[in-house]
Amino acid sequence: MDYFNISIPLIAITGNITAQIFSYKYLLGRKLLRSEYFGFLWGVMILAVGEIFAYEGPAAEALALACANLTIYACLAYCYFNFINMGETARRIRLLRELYDSGPGLNKEEILSRYNAEEVVGLRMRRLLNNHQIISRGGRYYVGSPVMLFIAKGIVLMKLAVLGKKSEFDVQHG
Amino acid sequence: MSVLISGSLLFAVAFLLHLALWRMHYPRNPIKTLVLLFGTVAAAGIIFLSLFASYTAVQYVHIFMFFFSLFFCYLITYSAIEADSPSLVIILEVARCGKEGLAVGQLKESLGNDLLIEPRLKELVESGLVDLKGSTYKINGKGRAFFTPFIIYRKFLGLGKGG
């Protein structure tokens, strides 16, 4: 193993970021989620090419190193994915933005006039409907793609395991 | 194989310590505590591996890249574990209604500013990113430093305010 081998996931994540930005601006009609998938896949291709160039036997050791690099790349890609999505959806980031733009600061009423629960729910409903994660029929909402539901249930399980409760507003158990 | 095994074991040890600590006493600043805990395990890991294993410098760098990439992944996920994501709450509520579906107006009644906005404002103050003087919230230097990468990225891509 040499320093080229351990730099492969860093090269791959650089490729991911470059491809994501380029595809968002010039290829995919400013579709953010699609550009994130595109960037991720581009990074995986760079990783694969890098691993082929860096290959040294025995095969079992090379495979283990490739798995380690794939894990590092996947984690870095996940961090980048979340960096983009935090900017897009996180309430704390939006609140910081409002305070950043305001200069002298804002009181609670001023903050809520700029950003409030109604806007939070409205934005999310639009996003969920646009991405077909929920569907609307006859004035009622139903689950569309099960992927988000699966993720939601996974997060609830992690809340139980780490925090001992299903919601931040529940009383802690255990 | 050594990178996968050593890195995974170190992460598993840190994670189990984290679960045990959270069960005994939920920390006042969980993010800072996670950073300290995983950093300490990493440091202890270096000492342990240097005494009982014969790795090269490159292997050490690789092991800690593996460990810290898993850690950053978990740190980001932790904010989703700690705070209820409105999108996931909506999905779970829709799923709970099953075949009847969720009425359009029903959500707005249950998700108000007291659940969605005020706890996040409080966290921004507690985490030291925003100062609260009297009734005025103001972003401080630490908050500006944290927020700047987001605003640079979003302005570069021509994205809106988000939220």
Coordinates of C-alpha atoms in Angstrom, one line a residue, chain A residues 17-32 35 38, chain B residues 156-158:
Chain A
I17 CA -18.2 17.4 -6.1
T18 CA -16.9 18.7 -9.5
A19 CA -19.3 16.5 -11.4
Q20 CA -22.3 17.4 -9.2
I21 CA -21.7 21.1 -9.6
F22 CA -21.1 20.8 -13.4
S23 CA -24.1 18.6 -14.0
Y24 CA -26.4 20.9 -11.9
K25 CA -25.4 24.0 -13.8
Y26 CA -25.0 22.7 -17.3
L27 CA -26.5 19.2 -17.8
L28 CA -29.5 18.3 -15.7
G29 CA -31.7 21.4 -15.9
R30 CA -30.8 22.5 -12.3
K31 CA -32.2 19.3 -10.7
L32 CA -30.3 19.2 -7.5
S35 CA -27.0 16.1 -9.9
F38 CA -24.7 11.9 -10.9
Chain B
F156 CA -22.5 29.9 -6.5
L157 CA -25.2 27.5 -7.6
G158 CA -27.9 30.2 -7.6

